[in-house]
Amino acid sequence: MLQTLPRRAVVALLALSVFFPIGLVLYQSALSGPFFMPHALSLESYAFIFNDPDFWQAAKNTMAVAIGMSAIAIPLGAILAFIMVRTDLPGRKWLETPIMIPIFVSPVVLGFGYVVSLGPVGFFSVGFQNIFGSVPWNIYSMASIIVIAGLTHVPHVYLYSSSALRNLGSDVEEAARLSGASPFRVARDVSIPMVSPALLYVGVLVFFLGFEIFGLPLILGDPEGHLVLTTYLYKLTNKLGTPSYHLMAAVATCIIAVTFPLVLLQRFLLKSAQRFVAMKGKSARQRPLTLGPWKWVALALIVAWLFITVIVPVAGIALRSVVSSWGQGINLLEVLTLDHFRAVFQEDTMIRAIINSILIGTLGGALAVGCYLAVGLATHRKNDLISRFIDYIVLTPRAVPGLMAGLAVFWVFLFVPFLSPARSTLFSVWFAYAIVWLAYGMRLIQSALMQVGPELEEAGRLVGASRARVSRDITVPLIRNGLLGAWLLVFMIFEREYSTGVYLLSPGTEVIGAQIVSLWASGAVDVVAALSLINMALVGIGLTVALRFGVKLHD
């Protein structure tokens, strides 16, 4: 009983932390008004949004984004994974880290980078117009949003596809090459079909991410009024001029109704993918396929993708942060300035946002990893009903958009009396981040725990040690490097987070991501550029330290 009590306490706290905020969202959606106004149980909120043409337009655009993202990211990510893992492409070692960068850069920062680079008066647009006379793209169109969203989600597909390819032997591919198949045909007919379960899994993930995408449509879709469900939800209050929590909760419930079945489908497909990989044997030796002259075509494909997805937005932000103006006829060398950074460091709010972001990433990341470890140990080496229940609890927050999760956590701290004093503290922001990224953090912890051989823990139990002591003296010390890696990856994720903190923003709880969203709405482009560059610098430092300690980004 004494051994199971901590486990039950962990499960109870986890279930309460996940289901209570989601329960508030569902309850609020069934009220006729916000919590703080006179209300009654009603379905008026659903009636309102279902009669609003903007809702249906946002739903249509969301579906288009989700399908378009999948159509672009899945084949391109699979091809990149094949080239990087299975061929003799020159420079593979140096290209892998840049390929992963879009995962760690905040989408709202990327969106801003595209505006200042490829917008009507963007740096690249002006240069292109000077050479060719006109600019053939419109960065604010739905087509541009879909293409950019697809390209920036390629690393998600690459991550899972490359892991699956690394676990496969190369015997079948070599047989195909010996029979005369070209590298392209080997990829199309042999390698990629062999990892199709993993591709199907990540395909569902990318489609799912299309429903919760917020930063890119907010930045790129706003000028021409292109709404998706998350931006429609965000703008409901502005649209009506009064707080519309009940309508926002109704929209969030509609999103959850679509995304939750996708999350469950992911869990089912993940089991299938793992079973498929194990059948192909991990001991088979891999020999890279020789590309011959095609290696330059493959290298050009990867460099072109990196140029559009990483270099263009990052270079745009870096340049915009150090010039006072730009456009036709302006010599950029004459308008260089550091005034935007001075403006940031002269404003107490901005300084607090930077310090808070660092605290959330370092201390908050460490605390989150500690919590994830407690949950991981509660299911470690156990395959009972409680473990399966925890698996589903962990997946549940993935179905809730980060924007709505932040609002739900705000309600939790508003209505639970003993939590109210912490509502305007960083603890509320950390709590929201830790819940939203629960599934990601648990994957990191479970990967580390799986590396511990069971015989070591069994030896501890044979000499009379309790489960708690085995965990404390054997399991946790053995995974300390894994915990360090998890902390560094969680640090980068917390630094890039932006939507979750929007409704938790108050004096003293500012973080860079939420501050950028707020400043963008006010038109403070100069400060946004400087803050975006600082945000990328923090993520870059985290990435450098992670690589220095040998953290593998694809694990």
Coordinates of C-alpha atoms in Angstrom, one line a residue:
M1 CA 0.0 0.0 0.0
L2 CA 2.8 2.4 0.9
Q3 CA 4.5 1.7 -2.4
T4 CA 1.4 2.3 -4.5
L5 CA 0.4 5.5 -2.7
P6 CA 2.9 7.8 -4.4
R7 CA 1.9 6.3 -7.8
R8 CA -1.8 6.9 -7.1
A9 CA -1.0 10.5 -6.0
V10 CA 0.9 11.1 -9.2
V11 CA -2.0 9.7 -11.3
A12 CA -4.6 11.8 -9.3
L13 CA -2.6 15.0 -9.7
L14 CA -2.0 14.4 -13.4
A15 CA -5.6 13.6 -14.1
L16 CA -6.7 16.7 -12.2
S17 CA -4.2 18.9 -13.9
V18 CA -5.3 17.8 -17.4
F19 CA -9.0 17.2 -17.1
F20 CA -10.0 20.1 -14.9
P21 CA -9.0 22.8 -17.4
I22 CA -10.6 20.9 -20.3
G23 CA -13.7 20.4 -18.2
L24 CA -13.9 24.2 -17.7
V25 CA -13.7 24.7 -21.4
L26 CA -16.5 22.2 -22.0
Y27 CA -18.6 23.7 -19.2
Q28 CA -18.0 27.3 -20.4
S29 CA -19.1 26.3 -23.9
A30 CA -22.5 25.2 -22.5
L31 CA -23.2 28.5 -20.9
S32 CA -25.1 31.5 -22.3
G33 CA -22.3 34.0 -21.3
P34 CA -18.9 34.3 -19.8
F35 CA -18.3 32.9 -16.2
F36 CA -18.2 36.4 -14.7
M37 CA -21.5 37.6 -16.2
P38 CA -25.1 36.3 -15.5
H39 CA -25.5 33.1 -17.4
A40 CA -27.4 29.9 -17.7
L41 CA -27.0 26.5 -19.2
S42 CA -27.6 26.9 -22.9
L43 CA -26.4 26.0 -26.4
E44 CA -26.6 29.6 -27.6
S45 CA -22.8 29.8 -28.1
Y46 CA -22.9 26.9 -30.5
A47 CA -25.9 28.4 -32.3
F48 CA -24.1 31.7 -32.6
I49 CA -20.9 30.3 -34.2
F50 CA -22.8 27.9 -36.4
N51 CA -24.7 30.9 -37.8
D52 CA -21.6 33.0 -38.3
P53 CA -20.3 32.9 -41.9
D54 CA -16.8 33.8 -40.6
F55 CA -16.8 30.5 -38.6
W56 CA -17.5 28.4 -41.6
Q57 CA -15.0 30.4 -43.7
A58 CA -12.4 29.8 -40.9
A59 CA -13.2 26.1 -40.8
K60 CA -12.9 25.9 -44.6
N61 CA -9.5 27.7 -44.5
T62 CA -8.4 25.4 -41.6
M63 CA -9.2 22.3 -43.6
A64 CA -7.4 23.7 -46.6
V65 CA -4.3 24.5 -44.5
A66 CA -4.3 21.0 -42.9
I67 CA -4.7 19.2 -46.3
G68 CA -2.1 21.5 -48.0
M69 CA 0.4 21.1 -45.2
S70 CA 0.1 17.3 -45.4
A71 CA 0.4 17.3 -49.2
I72 CA 3.6 19.4 -49.0
A73 CA 5.3 18.3 -45.8
I74 CA 4.9 14.5 -46.1
P75 CA 6.5 13.8 -49.5
L76 CA 9.2 16.4 -49.1
G77 CA 10.0 15.2 -45.5
A78 CA 10.2 11.6 -46.6
I79 CA 12.5 12.5 -49.6
L80 CA 14.7 14.5 -47.3
A81 CA 14.9 11.7 -44.8
F82 CA 15.8 9.2 -47.5
I83 CA 18.5 11.4 -48.9
M84 CA 20.0 12.2 -45.5
V85 CA 19.8 8.7 -44.0
R86 CA 20.2 6.3 -47.0
T87 CA 22.5 7.9 -49.5
D88 CA 26.1 9.2 -49.8
L89 CA 25.1 12.8 -50.0
P90 CA 28.1 15.1 -49.2
G91 CA 27.8 17.1 -46.1
R92 CA 25.0 15.1 -44.4
K93 CA 26.6 15.6 -41.0
W94 CA 26.4 19.3 -41.3
L95 CA 23.0 19.6 -42.8
E96 CA 21.0 17.6 -40.2
T97 CA 21.0 20.3 -37.5
P98 CA 19.8 23.1 -39.9
I99 CA 17.0 20.9 -41.1
M100 CA 15.6 20.7 -37.6
I101 CA 15.7 24.5 -37.0
P102 CA 12.1 25.3 -38.0
I103 CA 10.9 23.0 -35.1
F104 CA 12.7 25.2 -32.6
V105 CA 11.9 28.6 -34.0
S106 CA 8.6 30.1 -32.9
P107 CA 6.0 30.1 -35.8
V108 CA 5.1 33.7 -34.9
V109 CA 8.7 34.6 -35.4
L110 CA 8.9 32.8 -38.7
G111 CA 5.7 34.5 -39.8
F112 CA 7.2 37.9 -39.0
G113 CA 10.4 36.9 -40.8
Y114 CA 8.4 36.1 -44.0
V115 CA 6.6 39.5 -43.8
V116 CA 9.8 41.5 -43.6
S117 CA 11.5 39.4 -46.2
L118 CA 8.8 38.5 -48.8
G119 CA 6.1 41.1 -48.0
P120 CA 5.1 43.9 -50.5
V121 CA 8.2 45.9 -49.3
G122 CA 10.2 43.1 -47.9
F123 CA 14.0 42.9 -48.4
F124 CA 13.9 40.0 -50.9
S125 CA 10.8 41.4 -52.6
V126 CA 12.5 44.8 -53.2
G127 CA 15.6 43.1 -54.6
F128 CA 13.5 40.8 -56.8
Q129 CA 11.5 43.8 -58.1
N130 CA 14.7 45.8 -58.9
I131 CA 15.9 42.9 -61.0
F132 CA 12.8 41.6 -62.7
G133 CA 10.4 44.5 -62.5
S134 CA 7.6 42.9 -60.4
V135 CA 7.0 40.5 -57.6
P136 CA 5.1 37.3 -58.6
W137 CA 4.0 36.3 -55.1
N138 CA 1.6 37.6 -52.5
I139 CA 2.8 36.6 -49.0
Y140 CA -0.6 37.4 -47.5
S141 CA -2.6 35.0 -49.7
M142 CA -4.1 31.7 -48.5
A143 CA -1.9 29.9 -51.0
S144 CA 1.2 31.5 -49.5
I145 CA 0.1 30.6 -45.9
I146 CA -0.5 26.9 -47.0
V147 CA 2.9 26.7 -48.8
I148 CA 4.9 28.2 -45.9
A149 CA 3.0 26.1 -43.3
G150 CA 3.8 23.0 -45.4
L151 CA 7.5 23.9 -45.8
T152 CA 8.0 24.7 -42.1
H153 CA 6.4 21.4 -41.0
V154 CA 8.8 19.3 -43.2
P155 CA 11.1 18.7 -40.2
H156 CA 8.3 16.9 -38.3
V157 CA 8.0 14.4 -41.1
Y158 CA 11.8 14.2 -41.5
L159 CA 12.1 13.5 -37.7
Y160 CA 9.9 10.4 -37.7
S161 CA 10.9 9.2 -41.2
S162 CA 14.6 9.3 -40.6
S163 CA 14.2 7.5 -37.2
A164 CA 12.3 4.7 -39.0
L165 CA 14.9 4.5 -41.8
R166 CA 17.7 4.3 -39.4
N167 CA 16.1 1.2 -37.9
L168 CA 15.9 -0.6 -41.2
G169 CA 18.6 -2.8 -42.8
S170 CA 19.7 -1.9 -46.3
D171 CA 19.7 -5.4 -47.8
V172 CA 16.5 -4.9 -49.9
E173 CA 17.7 -1.5 -51.2
E174 CA 21.0 -3.0 -52.3
A175 CA 19.2 -5.8 -54.1
A176 CA 17.1 -3.2 -55.9
R177 CA 20.3 -1.2 -56.9
L178 CA 22.0 -4.4 -58.1
S179 CA 19.0 -5.1 -60.4
G180 CA 19.5 -1.7 -62.0
A181 CA 17.0 0.5 -60.1
S182 CA 17.9 4.2 -59.9
P183 CA 18.2 5.9 -56.5
F184 CA 14.9 7.7 -57.2
R185 CA 13.2 4.3 -57.9
V186 CA 14.8 2.7 -54.8
A187 CA 13.3 5.5 -52.7
R188 CA 9.9 5.4 -54.4
D189 CA 9.4 1.6 -54.6
V190 CA 11.5 0.3 -51.7
S191 CA 12.7 2.6 -48.9
I192 CA 9.7 4.9 -48.5
P193 CA 7.1 2.1 -48.7
M194 CA 9.0 0.3 -45.9
V195 CA 8.5 3.2 -43.5
S196 CA 4.9 3.8 -44.6
P197 CA 3.5 3.1 -41.1
A198 CA 5.7 5.9 -39.7
L199 CA 4.7 8.2 -42.5
L200 CA 1.1 7.4 -41.9
Y201 CA 1.6 8.3 -38.2
V202 CA 3.3 11.6 -38.9
G203 CA 0.8 12.3 -41.7
V204 CA -1.9 12.3 -39.0
L205 CA 0.3 14.5 -36.8
V206 CA 0.8 17.1 -39.5
F207 CA -2.9 17.1 -40.4
F208 CA -3.7 17.5 -36.7
L209 CA -1.2 20.4 -36.4
G210 CA -3.0 22.1 -39.3
F211 CA -6.0 22.5 -36.9
E212 CA -4.0 24.2 -34.1
I213 CA -1.7 26.4 -36.2
F214 CA -1.9 29.9 -35.0
G215 CA 1.2 32.1 -35.4
L216 CA 1.6 31.9 -39.2
P217 CA -2.1 32.6 -40.1
L218 CA -2.2 35.4 -37.5
I219 CA 0.8 37.2 -39.0
L220 CA 0.3 36.3 -42.7
G221 CA -3.5 36.1 -42.9
D222 CA -4.5 39.1 -41.0
P223 CA -3.8 41.8 -43.6
E224 CA -6.2 40.2 -46.1
G225 CA -8.7 38.9 -43.5
H226 CA -7.9 35.2 -43.9
L227 CA -9.1 33.4 -40.7
V228 CA -8.5 29.9 -39.5
L229 CA -10.3 28.5 -36.5
T230 CA -7.5 29.5 -34.0
T231 CA -7.3 33.1 -35.2
Y232 CA -11.1 33.2 -35.4
L233 CA -11.2 32.1 -31.8
Y234 CA -8.5 34.7 -30.9
K235 CA -10.4 37.6 -32.6
L236 CA -13.9 36.8 -31.3
T237 CA -13.7 39.3 -28.5
N238 CA -12.4 42.1 -30.9
K239 CA -15.1 41.2 -33.4
L240 CA -18.0 41.5 -30.9
G241 CA -16.4 44.2 -28.6
T242 CA -17.3 42.3 -25.5
P243 CA -15.6 39.3 -23.7
S244 CA -16.7 36.2 -25.5
Y245 CA -15.3 33.3 -23.5
H246 CA -18.4 31.2 -24.1
L247 CA -18.1 31.5 -27.8
M248 CA -14.3 30.9 -27.7
A249 CA -15.0 27.7 -25.6
A250 CA -17.5 26.6 -28.2
V251 CA -15.0 27.0 -31.0
A252 CA -12.3 25.2 -28.9
T253 CA -14.8 22.4 -28.3
C254 CA -15.3 22.0 -32.1
I255 CA -11.6 21.9 -32.6
I256 CA -11.2 19.3 -29.8
A257 CA -14.0 17.2 -31.4
V258 CA -11.9 17.0 -34.6
T259 CA -8.4 16.7 -33.0
F260 CA -9.1 14.2 -30.2
P261 CA -10.0 11.3 -32.5
L262 CA -6.8 12.2 -34.5
V263 CA -4.8 11.9 -31.3
L264 CA -6.3 8.5 -30.6
L265 CA -5.6 7.4 -34.2
Q266 CA -2.0 8.5 -33.7
R267 CA -1.6 6.3 -30.6
F268 CA -2.9 3.3 -32.6
L269 CA -0.7 4.0 -35.6
L270 CA 2.4 4.5 -33.4
K271 CA 2.0 0.9 -32.1
S272 CA 1.7 -0.3 -35.7
A273 CA 4.8 1.7 -36.8
Q274 CA 6.9 0.3 -33.9
R275 CA 5.9 -3.3 -34.7
F276 CA 6.8 -2.8 -38.3
V277 CA 10.2 -1.5 -37.5
A278 CA 11.0 -4.3 -35.1
M279 CA 10.2 -7.0 -37.7
K280 CA 12.8 -5.7 -40.1
G281 CA 15.7 -6.3 -37.7
K282 CA 17.9 -3.6 -36.2
S283 CA 21.2 -5.5 -36.6
A284 CA 21.3 -5.4 -40.4
R285 CA 24.2 -3.3 -41.6
Q286 CA 23.5 -0.2 -43.6
R287 CA 25.4 0.8 -46.6
P288 CA 24.7 4.2 -48.1
L289 CA 23.3 4.2 -51.7
T290 CA 25.6 5.8 -54.2
L291 CA 23.8 8.8 -55.8
G292 CA 26.5 9.5 -58.5
P293 CA 25.7 12.8 -60.3
W294 CA 22.3 12.9 -58.6
K295 CA 24.0 13.9 -55.4
W296 CA 24.2 17.5 -56.6
V297 CA 20.5 17.5 -57.5
A298 CA 19.7 16.2 -54.0
L299 CA 22.0 18.7 -52.4
A300 CA 20.4 21.5 -54.4
L301 CA 16.9 20.4 -53.2
I302 CA 17.9 20.5 -49.6
V303 CA 19.7 23.8 -49.9
A304 CA 16.7 25.3 -51.7
W305 CA 14.4 24.2 -49.0
L306 CA 16.7 25.5 -46.3
F307 CA 17.0 28.8 -48.1
I308 CA 13.2 29.3 -48.3
T309 CA 12.3 27.9 -44.9
V310 CA 15.2 29.0 -42.7
I311 CA 17.5 31.6 -44.4
V312 CA 14.8 33.9 -45.8
P313 CA 12.8 34.5 -42.6
V314 CA 15.9 34.5 -40.3
A315 CA 17.9 36.8 -42.5
G316 CA 14.8 39.1 -42.8
I317 CA 14.4 39.4 -39.0
A318 CA 18.1 39.9 -38.4
L319 CA 18.3 42.7 -41.0
R320 CA 15.0 44.3 -39.9
S321 CA 16.2 44.5 -36.3
V322 CA 19.2 46.6 -37.2
V323 CA 17.8 49.1 -39.8
S324 CA 15.5 52.1 -39.1
S325 CA 13.7 51.9 -42.4
W326 CA 13.7 50.0 -45.6
G327 CA 12.0 49.9 -49.0
Q328 CA 12.5 51.1 -52.6
G329 CA 15.6 53.4 -53.0
I330 CA 16.9 53.1 -49.4
N331 CA 20.5 52.3 -49.0
L332 CA 20.5 49.9 -46.0
L333 CA 24.0 50.7 -45.0
E334 CA 22.9 54.3 -44.3
V335 CA 20.0 53.3 -42.0
L336 CA 21.9 50.8 -39.8
T337 CA 21.0 51.3 -36.1
L338 CA 20.8 49.6 -32.7
D339 CA 18.0 51.8 -31.5
H340 CA 15.5 48.9 -31.6
F341 CA 17.6 46.9 -29.1
R342 CA 18.0 50.0 -27.0
A343 CA 14.2 50.5 -27.0
V344 CA 13.9 46.9 -25.8
F345 CA 16.4 47.2 -23.0
Q346 CA 15.0 50.6 -21.8
E347 CA 11.5 49.2 -21.3
D348 CA 10.9 47.3 -18.0
T349 CA 8.2 45.2 -19.7
M350 CA 10.6 43.9 -22.3
I351 CA 13.4 43.2 -19.8
R352 CA 10.9 41.3 -17.7
A353 CA 9.8 39.3 -20.8
I354 CA 13.4 38.3 -21.5
I355 CA 14.2 37.4 -17.9
N356 CA 10.9 35.5 -17.5
S357 CA 11.5 33.6 -20.7
I358 CA 14.9 32.5 -19.5
L359 CA 13.5 31.5 -16.1
I360 CA 10.6 29.6 -17.7
G361 CA 13.1 27.8 -20.0
T362 CA 15.8 27.0 -17.4
L363 CA 14.1 26.6 -14.0
G364 CA 10.6 25.9 -15.4
G365 CA 12.1 23.4 -17.9
A366 CA 13.9 21.5 -15.1
L367 CA 10.8 21.5 -12.9
A368 CA 8.7 20.2 -15.9
V369 CA 11.2 17.4 -16.6
G370 CA 11.0 16.5 -12.8
C371 CA 7.2 16.2 -13.1
Y372 CA 7.4 14.3 -16.4
L373 CA 10.0 11.9 -14.7
A374 CA 7.5 11.3 -11.8
V375 CA 4.8 10.4 -14.3
G376 CA 7.3 8.2 -16.3
L377 CA 8.3 6.3 -13.2
A378 CA 4.7 5.7 -12.3
T379 CA 4.3 3.7 -15.6
H380 CA 7.9 2.3 -15.8
R381 CA 7.9 -1.5 -16.2
K382 CA 4.2 -1.6 -15.6
N383 CA 1.5 -2.7 -18.1
D384 CA -1.6 -2.4 -16.0
L385 CA -4.8 -0.5 -16.2
I386 CA -3.3 2.6 -14.5
S387 CA -0.5 2.8 -17.0
R388 CA -2.8 2.6 -19.9
F389 CA -5.0 5.3 -18.3
I390 CA -1.9 7.5 -17.9
D391 CA -1.1 7.0 -21.6
Y392 CA -4.4 8.5 -22.5
I393 CA -4.2 11.3 -20.0
V394 CA -0.8 12.3 -21.4
L395 CA -2.1 12.5 -25.0
T396 CA -5.3 14.5 -24.1
P397 CA -3.7 18.0 -23.9
R398 CA -2.4 17.5 -27.5
A399 CA -6.0 17.8 -28.7
V400 CA -6.4 21.3 -27.2
P401 CA -5.0 24.4 -29.1
G402 CA -2.3 26.1 -27.0
L403 CA -4.2 29.4 -27.2
M404 CA -7.3 27.8 -25.6
A405 CA -5.2 25.8 -23.1
G406 CA -3.7 29.0 -21.8
L407 CA -7.2 30.5 -21.4
A408 CA -8.4 27.4 -19.6
V409 CA -5.4 27.5 -17.2
F410 CA -6.2 31.2 -16.6
W411 CA -9.7 30.1 -15.5
V412 CA -8.3 27.4 -13.2
F413 CA -6.2 30.0 -11.4
L414 CA -9.2 32.4 -11.4
F415 CA -11.8 30.1 -9.9
V416 CA -9.8 27.8 -7.6
P417 CA -9.4 29.8 -4.4
F418 CA -6.1 28.5 -3.1
L419 CA -4.6 29.0 -6.6
S420 CA -5.9 32.6 -7.1
P421 CA -2.8 34.3 -5.5
A422 CA -0.6 32.6 -8.1
R423 CA -2.7 33.8 -11.1
S424 CA -0.4 36.7 -11.8
T425 CA 2.8 34.8 -11.3
L426 CA 5.1 32.9 -13.5
F427 CA 3.8 29.7 -11.9
S428 CA 0.6 29.9 -13.9
V429 CA 2.5 30.3 -17.1
W430 CA 4.8 27.4 -16.3
F431 CA 1.8 25.2 -15.4
A432 CA 0.2 26.0 -18.7
Y433 CA 3.4 25.2 -20.6
A434 CA 4.0 22.0 -18.7
I435 CA 0.5 20.7 -19.5
V436 CA 0.5 21.7 -23.2
W437 CA 3.9 20.0 -23.8
L438 CA 3.1 17.0 -21.5
A439 CA 3.1 14.5 -24.4
Y440 CA 6.3 15.8 -25.9
G441 CA 8.1 15.8 -22.5
M442 CA 6.8 12.3 -21.7
R443 CA 8.2 10.9 -25.0
L444 CA 11.6 12.2 -24.1
I445 CA 11.5 10.7 -20.6
Q446 CA 10.1 7.4 -21.7
S447 CA 12.9 7.2 -24.4
A448 CA 15.5 7.6 -21.6
L449 CA 13.8 5.1 -19.3
M450 CA 13.6 2.5 -22.0
Q451 CA 17.4 2.5 -22.3
V452 CA 17.8 1.1 -18.7
G453 CA 18.2 -2.7 -18.8
P454 CA 15.5 -4.5 -16.7
E455 CA 18.1 -6.8 -15.2
L456 CA 19.8 -3.9 -13.3
E457 CA 16.5 -3.0 -11.6
E458 CA 15.7 -6.6 -10.9
A459 CA 19.0 -7.0 -9.2
G460 CA 18.1 -4.2 -6.9
R461 CA 14.8 -5.8 -6.0
L462 CA 16.4 -9.2 -5.4
V463 CA 18.5 -7.7 -2.6
G464 CA 15.4 -6.3 -0.9
A465 CA 15.2 -2.7 -2.2
S466 CA 11.8 -1.2 -2.6
R467 CA 10.5 0.1 -5.9
A468 CA 11.1 3.7 -4.7
R469 CA 14.7 3.0 -3.7
V470 CA 15.4 1.1 -7.0
S471 CA 14.1 4.2 -8.9
R472 CA 16.1 6.6 -6.7
D473 CA 19.4 4.6 -6.6
I474 CA 19.5 2.8 -9.9
T475 CA 17.0 4.0 -12.6
V476 CA 17.3 7.8 -12.1
P477 CA 21.1 7.9 -11.8
L478 CA 21.4 5.8 -15.0
I479 CA 19.3 8.2 -17.1
R480 CA 20.9 11.4 -15.9
N481 CA 22.3 12.1 -19.3
G482 CA 18.8 11.5 -20.8
L483 CA 17.3 13.9 -18.3
L484 CA 19.9 16.5 -19.2
G485 CA 19.0 16.1 -22.9
A486 CA 15.3 16.3 -22.1
W487 CA 15.8 19.5 -20.1
L488 CA 17.7 21.1 -22.9
L489 CA 15.0 20.2 -25.5
V490 CA 12.2 21.3 -23.2
F491 CA 14.2 24.6 -22.6
M492 CA 14.1 25.3 -26.4
I493 CA 10.4 24.3 -26.7
F494 CA 9.5 26.6 -23.8
E495 CA 11.5 29.5 -25.3
R496 CA 9.6 29.2 -28.6
E497 CA 6.1 28.9 -27.0
Y498 CA 3.9 31.8 -27.8
S499 CA 0.2 31.1 -28.0
T500 CA -0.2 29.4 -24.5
G501 CA 0.9 32.6 -22.7
V502 CA -1.3 35.1 -24.5
Y503 CA -4.2 35.0 -22.0
L504 CA -1.8 34.7 -19.0
L505 CA 0.0 37.9 -20.0
S506 CA -0.1 40.4 -17.1
P507 CA 2.4 42.7 -15.4
G508 CA 5.1 40.4 -14.0
T509 CA 4.3 37.4 -16.2
E510 CA 5.4 38.6 -19.6
V511 CA 7.3 36.2 -21.8
I512 CA 8.8 36.9 -25.2
G513 CA 6.5 34.8 -27.4
A514 CA 3.2 36.2 -25.9
Q515 CA 4.8 39.7 -25.9
I516 CA 5.5 39.4 -29.6
V517 CA 1.9 38.5 -30.4
S518 CA 0.7 41.5 -28.3
L519 CA 3.2 43.9 -29.9
W520 CA 2.4 42.7 -33.4
A521 CA -1.3 43.7 -32.9
S522 CA -0.1 47.2 -31.9
G523 CA 2.1 47.6 -34.9
A524 CA 5.4 47.9 -33.1
V525 CA 7.4 46.3 -35.8
D526 CA 10.8 47.5 -34.8
V527 CA 10.5 46.1 -31.2
V528 CA 9.0 42.9 -32.6
A529 CA 12.1 42.5 -34.8
A530 CA 14.5 43.0 -31.9
L531 CA 12.6 40.7 -29.6
S532 CA 12.3 38.0 -32.3
L533 CA 16.1 38.1 -32.8
I534 CA 16.6 37.8 -29.0
N535 CA 14.2 34.9 -28.9
M536 CA 16.1 33.1 -31.7
A537 CA 19.4 33.8 -29.9
L538 CA 18.1 32.2 -26.8
V539 CA 16.9 29.1 -28.7
G540 CA 20.3 29.1 -30.6
I541 CA 22.2 29.1 -27.3
G542 CA 20.0 26.2 -26.1
L543 CA 20.6 24.3 -29.3
T544 CA 24.4 24.8 -29.2
V545 CA 24.5 23.6 -25.6
A546 CA 22.4 20.6 -26.4
L547 CA 24.6 19.6 -29.3
R548 CA 27.7 20.2 -27.2
F549 CA 26.4 17.7 -24.6
G550 CA 25.7 15.2 -27.4
V551 CA 21.9 15.5 -27.4
K552 CA 20.5 13.8 -30.5
L553 CA 17.6 15.9 -31.9
H554 CA 16.1 13.0 -33.8
D555 CA 15.7 10.8 -30.7

